[in-house]
Every structure is written in structure tokens, then in C-alpha cells.
XYZ file of C-alpha atoms in Angstrom:
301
model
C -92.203 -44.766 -4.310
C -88.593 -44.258 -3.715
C -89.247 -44.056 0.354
C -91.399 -47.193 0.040
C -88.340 -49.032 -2.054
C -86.033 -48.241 -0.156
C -87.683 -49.559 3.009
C -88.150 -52.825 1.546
C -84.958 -52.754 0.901
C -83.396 -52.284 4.464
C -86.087 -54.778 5.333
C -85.078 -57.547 3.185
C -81.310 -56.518 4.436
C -82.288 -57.122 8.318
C -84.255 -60.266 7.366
C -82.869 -63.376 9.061
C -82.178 -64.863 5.546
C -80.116 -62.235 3.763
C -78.384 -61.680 7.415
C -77.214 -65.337 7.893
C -75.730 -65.169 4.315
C -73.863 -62.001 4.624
C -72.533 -62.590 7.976
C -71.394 -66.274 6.087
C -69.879 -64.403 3.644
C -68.861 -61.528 4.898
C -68.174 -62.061 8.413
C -67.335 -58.560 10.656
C -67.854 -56.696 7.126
C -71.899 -57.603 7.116
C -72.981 -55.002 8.541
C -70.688 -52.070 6.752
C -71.547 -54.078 3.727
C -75.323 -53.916 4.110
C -75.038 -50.287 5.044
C -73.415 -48.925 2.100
C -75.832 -50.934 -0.576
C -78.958 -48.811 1.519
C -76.152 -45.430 1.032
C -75.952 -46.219 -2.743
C -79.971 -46.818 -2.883
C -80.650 -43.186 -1.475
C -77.835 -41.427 -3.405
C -79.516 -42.721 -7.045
C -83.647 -42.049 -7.549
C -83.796 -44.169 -10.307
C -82.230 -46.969 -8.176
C -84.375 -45.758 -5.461
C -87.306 -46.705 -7.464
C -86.250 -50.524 -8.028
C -87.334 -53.788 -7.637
C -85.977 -54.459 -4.193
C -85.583 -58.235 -4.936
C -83.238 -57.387 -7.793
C -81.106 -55.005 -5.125
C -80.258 -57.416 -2.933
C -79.447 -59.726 -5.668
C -77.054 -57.654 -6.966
C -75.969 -56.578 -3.335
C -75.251 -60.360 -3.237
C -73.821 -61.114 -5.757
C -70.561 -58.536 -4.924
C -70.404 -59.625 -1.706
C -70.390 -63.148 -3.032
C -66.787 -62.526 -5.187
C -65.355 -59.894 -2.582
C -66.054 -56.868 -4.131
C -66.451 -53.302 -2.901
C -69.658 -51.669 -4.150
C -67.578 -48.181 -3.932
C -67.768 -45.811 -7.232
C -64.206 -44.080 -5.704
C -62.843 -47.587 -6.128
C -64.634 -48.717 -9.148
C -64.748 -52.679 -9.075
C -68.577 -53.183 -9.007
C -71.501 -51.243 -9.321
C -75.424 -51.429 -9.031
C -77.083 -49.781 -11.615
C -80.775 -49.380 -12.554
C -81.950 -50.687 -15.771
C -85.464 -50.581 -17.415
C -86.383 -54.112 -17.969
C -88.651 -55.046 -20.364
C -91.803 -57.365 -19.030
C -93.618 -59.678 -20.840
C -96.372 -58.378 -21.002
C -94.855 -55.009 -22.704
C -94.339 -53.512 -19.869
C -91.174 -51.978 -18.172
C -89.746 -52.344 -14.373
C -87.303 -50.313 -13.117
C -84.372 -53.340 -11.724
C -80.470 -53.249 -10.573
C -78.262 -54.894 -12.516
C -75.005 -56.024 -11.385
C -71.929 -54.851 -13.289
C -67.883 -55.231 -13.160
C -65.471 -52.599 -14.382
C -62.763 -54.073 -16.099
C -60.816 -52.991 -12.800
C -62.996 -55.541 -11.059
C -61.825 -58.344 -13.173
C -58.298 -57.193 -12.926
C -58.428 -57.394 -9.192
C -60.039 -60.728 -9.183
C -57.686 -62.269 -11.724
C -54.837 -60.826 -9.432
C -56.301 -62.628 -6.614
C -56.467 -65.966 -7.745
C -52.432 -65.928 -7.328
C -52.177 -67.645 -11.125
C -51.245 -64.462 -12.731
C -47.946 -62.834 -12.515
C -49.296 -60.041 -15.321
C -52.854 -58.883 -16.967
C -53.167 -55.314 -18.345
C -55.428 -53.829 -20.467
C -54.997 -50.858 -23.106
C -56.647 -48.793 -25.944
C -54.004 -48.812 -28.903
C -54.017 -45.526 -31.172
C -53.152 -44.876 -34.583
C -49.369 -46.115 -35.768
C -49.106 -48.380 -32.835
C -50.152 -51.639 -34.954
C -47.124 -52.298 -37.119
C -47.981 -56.017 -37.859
C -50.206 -58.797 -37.833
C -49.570 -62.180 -38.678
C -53.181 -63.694 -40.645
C -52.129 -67.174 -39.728
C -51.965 -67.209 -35.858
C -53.520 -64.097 -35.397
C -50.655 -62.733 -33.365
C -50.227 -59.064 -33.481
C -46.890 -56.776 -32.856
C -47.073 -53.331 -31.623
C -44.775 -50.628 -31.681
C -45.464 -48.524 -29.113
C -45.599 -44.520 -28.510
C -44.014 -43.828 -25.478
C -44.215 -40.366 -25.387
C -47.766 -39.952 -23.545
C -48.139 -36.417 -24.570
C -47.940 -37.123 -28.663
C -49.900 -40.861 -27.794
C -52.717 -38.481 -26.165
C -53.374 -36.799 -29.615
C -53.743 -39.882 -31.877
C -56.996 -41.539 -32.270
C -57.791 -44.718 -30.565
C -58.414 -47.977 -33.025
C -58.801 -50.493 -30.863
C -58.637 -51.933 -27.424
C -56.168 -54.909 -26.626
C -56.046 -57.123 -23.062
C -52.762 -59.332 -22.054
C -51.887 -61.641 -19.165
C -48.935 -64.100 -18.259
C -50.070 -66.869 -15.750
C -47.038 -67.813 -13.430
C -46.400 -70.491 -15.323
C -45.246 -69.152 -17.845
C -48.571 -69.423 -20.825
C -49.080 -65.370 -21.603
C -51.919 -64.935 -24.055
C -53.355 -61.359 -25.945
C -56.809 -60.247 -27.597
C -56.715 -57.470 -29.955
C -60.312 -55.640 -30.921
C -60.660 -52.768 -33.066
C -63.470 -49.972 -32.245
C -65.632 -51.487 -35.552
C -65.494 -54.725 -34.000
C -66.127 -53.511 -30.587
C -69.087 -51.512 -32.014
C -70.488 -54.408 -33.219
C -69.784 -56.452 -29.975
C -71.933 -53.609 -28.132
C -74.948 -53.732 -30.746
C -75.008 -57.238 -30.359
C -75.482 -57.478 -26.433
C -77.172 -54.043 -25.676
C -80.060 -53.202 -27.156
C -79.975 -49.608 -25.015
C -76.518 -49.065 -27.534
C -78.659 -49.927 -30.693
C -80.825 -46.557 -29.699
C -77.887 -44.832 -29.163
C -78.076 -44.941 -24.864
C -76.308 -46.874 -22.484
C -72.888 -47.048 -21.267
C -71.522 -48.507 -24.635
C -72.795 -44.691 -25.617
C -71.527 -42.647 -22.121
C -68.452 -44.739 -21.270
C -67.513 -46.505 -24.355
C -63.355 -46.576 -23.352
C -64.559 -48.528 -20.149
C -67.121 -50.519 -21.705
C -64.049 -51.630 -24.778
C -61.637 -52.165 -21.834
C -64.069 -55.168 -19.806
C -65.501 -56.383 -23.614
C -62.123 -57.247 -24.836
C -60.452 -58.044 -20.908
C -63.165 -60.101 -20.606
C -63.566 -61.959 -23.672
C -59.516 -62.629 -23.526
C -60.012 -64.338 -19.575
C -63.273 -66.624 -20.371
C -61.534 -68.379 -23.544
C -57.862 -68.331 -22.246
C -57.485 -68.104 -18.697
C -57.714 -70.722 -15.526
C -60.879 -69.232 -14.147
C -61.125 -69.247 -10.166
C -64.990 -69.439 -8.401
C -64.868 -65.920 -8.179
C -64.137 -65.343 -11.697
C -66.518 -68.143 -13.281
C -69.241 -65.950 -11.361
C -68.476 -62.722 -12.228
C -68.200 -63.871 -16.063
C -71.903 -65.625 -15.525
C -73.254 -62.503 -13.394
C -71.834 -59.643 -14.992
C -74.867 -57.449 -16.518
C -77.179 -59.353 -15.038
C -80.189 -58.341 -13.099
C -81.517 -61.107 -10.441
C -85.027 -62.307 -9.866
C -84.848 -64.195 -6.801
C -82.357 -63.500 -3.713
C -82.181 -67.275 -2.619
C -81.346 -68.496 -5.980
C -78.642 -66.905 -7.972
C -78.425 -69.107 -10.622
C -81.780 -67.315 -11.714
C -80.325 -64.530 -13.403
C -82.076 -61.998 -16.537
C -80.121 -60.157 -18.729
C -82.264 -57.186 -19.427
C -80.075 -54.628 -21.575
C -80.201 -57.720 -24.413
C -84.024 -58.437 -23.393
C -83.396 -61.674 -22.953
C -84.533 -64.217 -19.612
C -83.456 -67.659 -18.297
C -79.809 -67.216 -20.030
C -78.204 -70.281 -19.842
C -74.557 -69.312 -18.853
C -72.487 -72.031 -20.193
C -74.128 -72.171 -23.480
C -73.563 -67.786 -23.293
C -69.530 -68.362 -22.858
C -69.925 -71.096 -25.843
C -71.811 -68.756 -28.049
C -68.589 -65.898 -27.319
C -65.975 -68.474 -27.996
C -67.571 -68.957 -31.707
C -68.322 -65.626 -32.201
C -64.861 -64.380 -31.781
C -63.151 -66.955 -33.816
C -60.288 -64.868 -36.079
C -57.936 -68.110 -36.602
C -57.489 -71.595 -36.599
C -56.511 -71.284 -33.052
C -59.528 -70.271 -32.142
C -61.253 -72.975 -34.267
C -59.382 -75.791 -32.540
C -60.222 -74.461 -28.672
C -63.733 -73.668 -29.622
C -63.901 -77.367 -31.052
C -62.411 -78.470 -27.806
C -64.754 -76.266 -25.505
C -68.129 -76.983 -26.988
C -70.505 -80.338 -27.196
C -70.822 -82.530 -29.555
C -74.772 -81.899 -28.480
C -74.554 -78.211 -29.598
C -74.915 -79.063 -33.186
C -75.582 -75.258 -34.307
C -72.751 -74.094 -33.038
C -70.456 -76.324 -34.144
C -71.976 -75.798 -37.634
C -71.091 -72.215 -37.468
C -67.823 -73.169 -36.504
C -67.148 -75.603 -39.576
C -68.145 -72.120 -41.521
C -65.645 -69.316 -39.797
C -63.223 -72.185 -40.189
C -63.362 -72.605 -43.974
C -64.001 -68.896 -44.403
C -60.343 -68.557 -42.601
C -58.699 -71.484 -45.139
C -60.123 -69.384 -47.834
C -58.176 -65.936 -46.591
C -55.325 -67.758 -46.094
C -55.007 -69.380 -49.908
């Protein structure tokens, strides 16, 4: 099966359609390009043993926002995921993931930020937190060898744009729990990379989260927000995207972002933009919004 798979899939990559595209997008690089994805199918069975339309998707999809599908530089990856059917059933298909390295270097790239970091925080490092704006002050450990012994509670992103707005997003490891169980149902059995590589998986969550409320978001960036964790059903349309580790199909991006911006409401900050960044048309949502919002006057009297 894997032999057969793998075929298709240098097939599909020396068809005239998936040719013309990368040689649009990537120019002299096609060709390297197109030989590493067929490299990373034969170094993974599982892979291997894919839906080949969901391979070149993903291939696609990297080569779309300029990024390396190299695990010794760790922006992007294909990985295979068991997909649940509709009938019951389960196919083996790639899904298309960022590291939060990925969306580091593409924030980088658009030229509009002058700083973005992200960090686990460990115990003692919180020394404030202000219930009103949500703004948090940390006091750091800078002695790396006493920092390493302290457990981690939480994970916490930061940028400054060149013009001067700078904006932070503080989880805690309950809350990013929580975030995981929500969107992975492989993390709700205990499996996944929520499970393997939960520092990495904290580090995109709350990087992530923090760049698709607050930050300018380039083409590149808008896509890899919409893309990332998605497998793809058809190569000529990527728009037509399944998100199988949440079982879900047809996700409609835009309404996805909206549903995060409500979900991670902590003040009345957050209220306002979400206010601001959802339709009047999306009456649920702005119901739940009315509720975190008087749930937060309540806290504060």
C-alpha cells in the first residue's frame, strides 16, 4: 500500500497541474520542493499509507506561505492523521501543521514587527495581575539553572509592531488543557501531540491565539491561521479544508477565528474587540458575549 501511495504521490507531483503551480510559486525551488515532500513520504509508513490528495494539499499549502517542510528546521510539518469517515470509517490523511517557530518566522516577515517571543512562565514568576485590564506583571528568574527546576504554570506570547502597539496573552496549563480538549479529540483519549509535545503544542495555542485577535495579519499569516491542522480534500481548491483531529468537515474559517475571539474573552477588552470583530448576523455568539461580559462586571463588584 505504501509503494502504491507513494507513487501516486510522485505522480500527482509531475502532473502538469501541481507543476505549473509550484513552479508559480516556487520558481527554481519547484523541483527541490517537490523532492523533499516524496523524501518525507518514504521516511514515515504511516504517511506512506495516505490519501495522496491530502499530501499534496498539505505539500501546497507550505509552499503556498514559504515554508520549509524540514523537521531540522521545524516551521511546518506533514503529519498523518486518522480521519474519521462518515460512514464510521477511518482514512489514513496528512494534515498540515505550523510550529509556533513557523508563525514566528512568518510574523517576522511581514516587516510589521520589531518583537514577538514566546515563553512558558514557572512558578514565582507571576507577581501580579490586574482583574480589570487583564494585564499581567512578571518578575522574572534569570538564573536559568534555578528557573529549570520550577514547574511550568503557564505559557505567555508578546509582540511590539513597529509602530509602536505591543500586546501579551497569558494562559495557564488548566486553561491550556482545556484549550487542547476542546479542539483535539485524539487529547481527550489521552494521544496526540497535546499528549507527546504538550510545551510545543502551549507555545503555537497561546502564540497563536495572541496574533489572530491582536495582530495586522499578512496573506501568509491569514492562511496559516485558516490552514493550520487542517487536512485538504481537493488539491485545486484550498479553501476546501477538514479538520479531522476535532472530527469536524466544511469548517468555515472566519466564523472559527470568531468562535476563538469569544472563547477567550478574560476582560472588557476583550468584550469590546470581540463586539467589534463579529456580525451583527452571528446572533449566538454575540449572546455568549453579552454573558462573559456580565459574568466579568460581576467579578469586578
Amino acid at each position: 500500500m505504501s509503494n502504491v501511495t507513494t507513487q501516486k504521490v510522485q505522480t500527482l507531483l509531475s502532473s502538469e497541474n501541481v507543476k505549473n503551480r509550484l513552479d508559480e510559486i516556487l520558481g527554481k525551488r519547484a523541483s527541490t520542493f517537490a523532492t523533499s515532500v516524496l523524501q518525507i513520504v518514504k521516511s514515515n509508513s504511516m504517511l506512506a499509507n495516505a490519501e495522496p490528495n491530502s499530501v499534496i494539499g498539505a505539500a501546497m499549502t507550505a509552499a503556498t506561505i514559504n515554508l520549509p517542510l524540514n523537521n531540522n528546521i521545524g516551521f511546518a510539518y506533514i503529519i498523518p492523521f486518522n480521519e474519521r469517515q462518515k460512514d464510521g470509517s477511518y482514512m489514513v490523511k496528512a494534515q498540515f501543521q505550523i510550529s509556533y517557530r513557523g508563525f514566528i518566522q512568518l510574523a517576522q516577515r511581514s516587516g510589521q514587527f520589531k518583537t514577538i517571543n514566546v515563553s512558558e512562565v514557572v512558578e514565582g514568576e507571576i507577581k501580579s495581575q490586574n482583574r480589570l485590564s487583564g494585564e499581567i506583571e512578571f518578575d522574572w528568574i534569570q538564573d536559568d539553572k534555578e528557573r529549570v527546576k520550577r514547574k511550568t504554570v503557564g505559557y505567555v506570547a508578546y509582540f511590539a509592531l513597529v509602530n509602536g502597539f505591543e500586546k501579551s496573552m497569558y494562559m495557564s496549563n488548566e486553561e491550556l488543557n482545556a484549550h487542547g480538549k476542546k479542539f483535539s479529540q485524539t487529547f481527550k483519549k489521552g494521544g496526540g501531540l497535546w499528549a507527546t509535545d504538550f510545551d510545543s503544542m502551549a507555545k503555537k495555542t497561546v502564540l497563536k491565539l495572541l496574533l489572530s485577535k491582536f495582530a495586522p495579519l499578512s496573506v501568509e499569516m491569514q492562511t496559516a491561521v485558516e490552514t493550520d491542522q487542517a487536512s485538504f480534500n481537493n488539491i485545486d481548491e484550498i479553501s476546501e479544508i477538514n479538520y479531522p483531529d476535532n472530527e469536524t468537515t466544511q469548517i468555515d474559517p472566519d466564523l472559527e477565528r470568531m468562535k476563538l475571539l469569544v472563547d477567550d474573552i478574560k476582560t472588557l477588552e476583550d468584550v469590546e474587540f470581540a463586539r467589534a470583530n463579529v456580525p451583527d448576523s452571528e446572533k449566538v455568539l454575540h449572546a455568549e458575549i453579552d454573558t462573559k461580559e456580565q459574568i466579568i462586571l460581576k467579578k469586578q463588584k
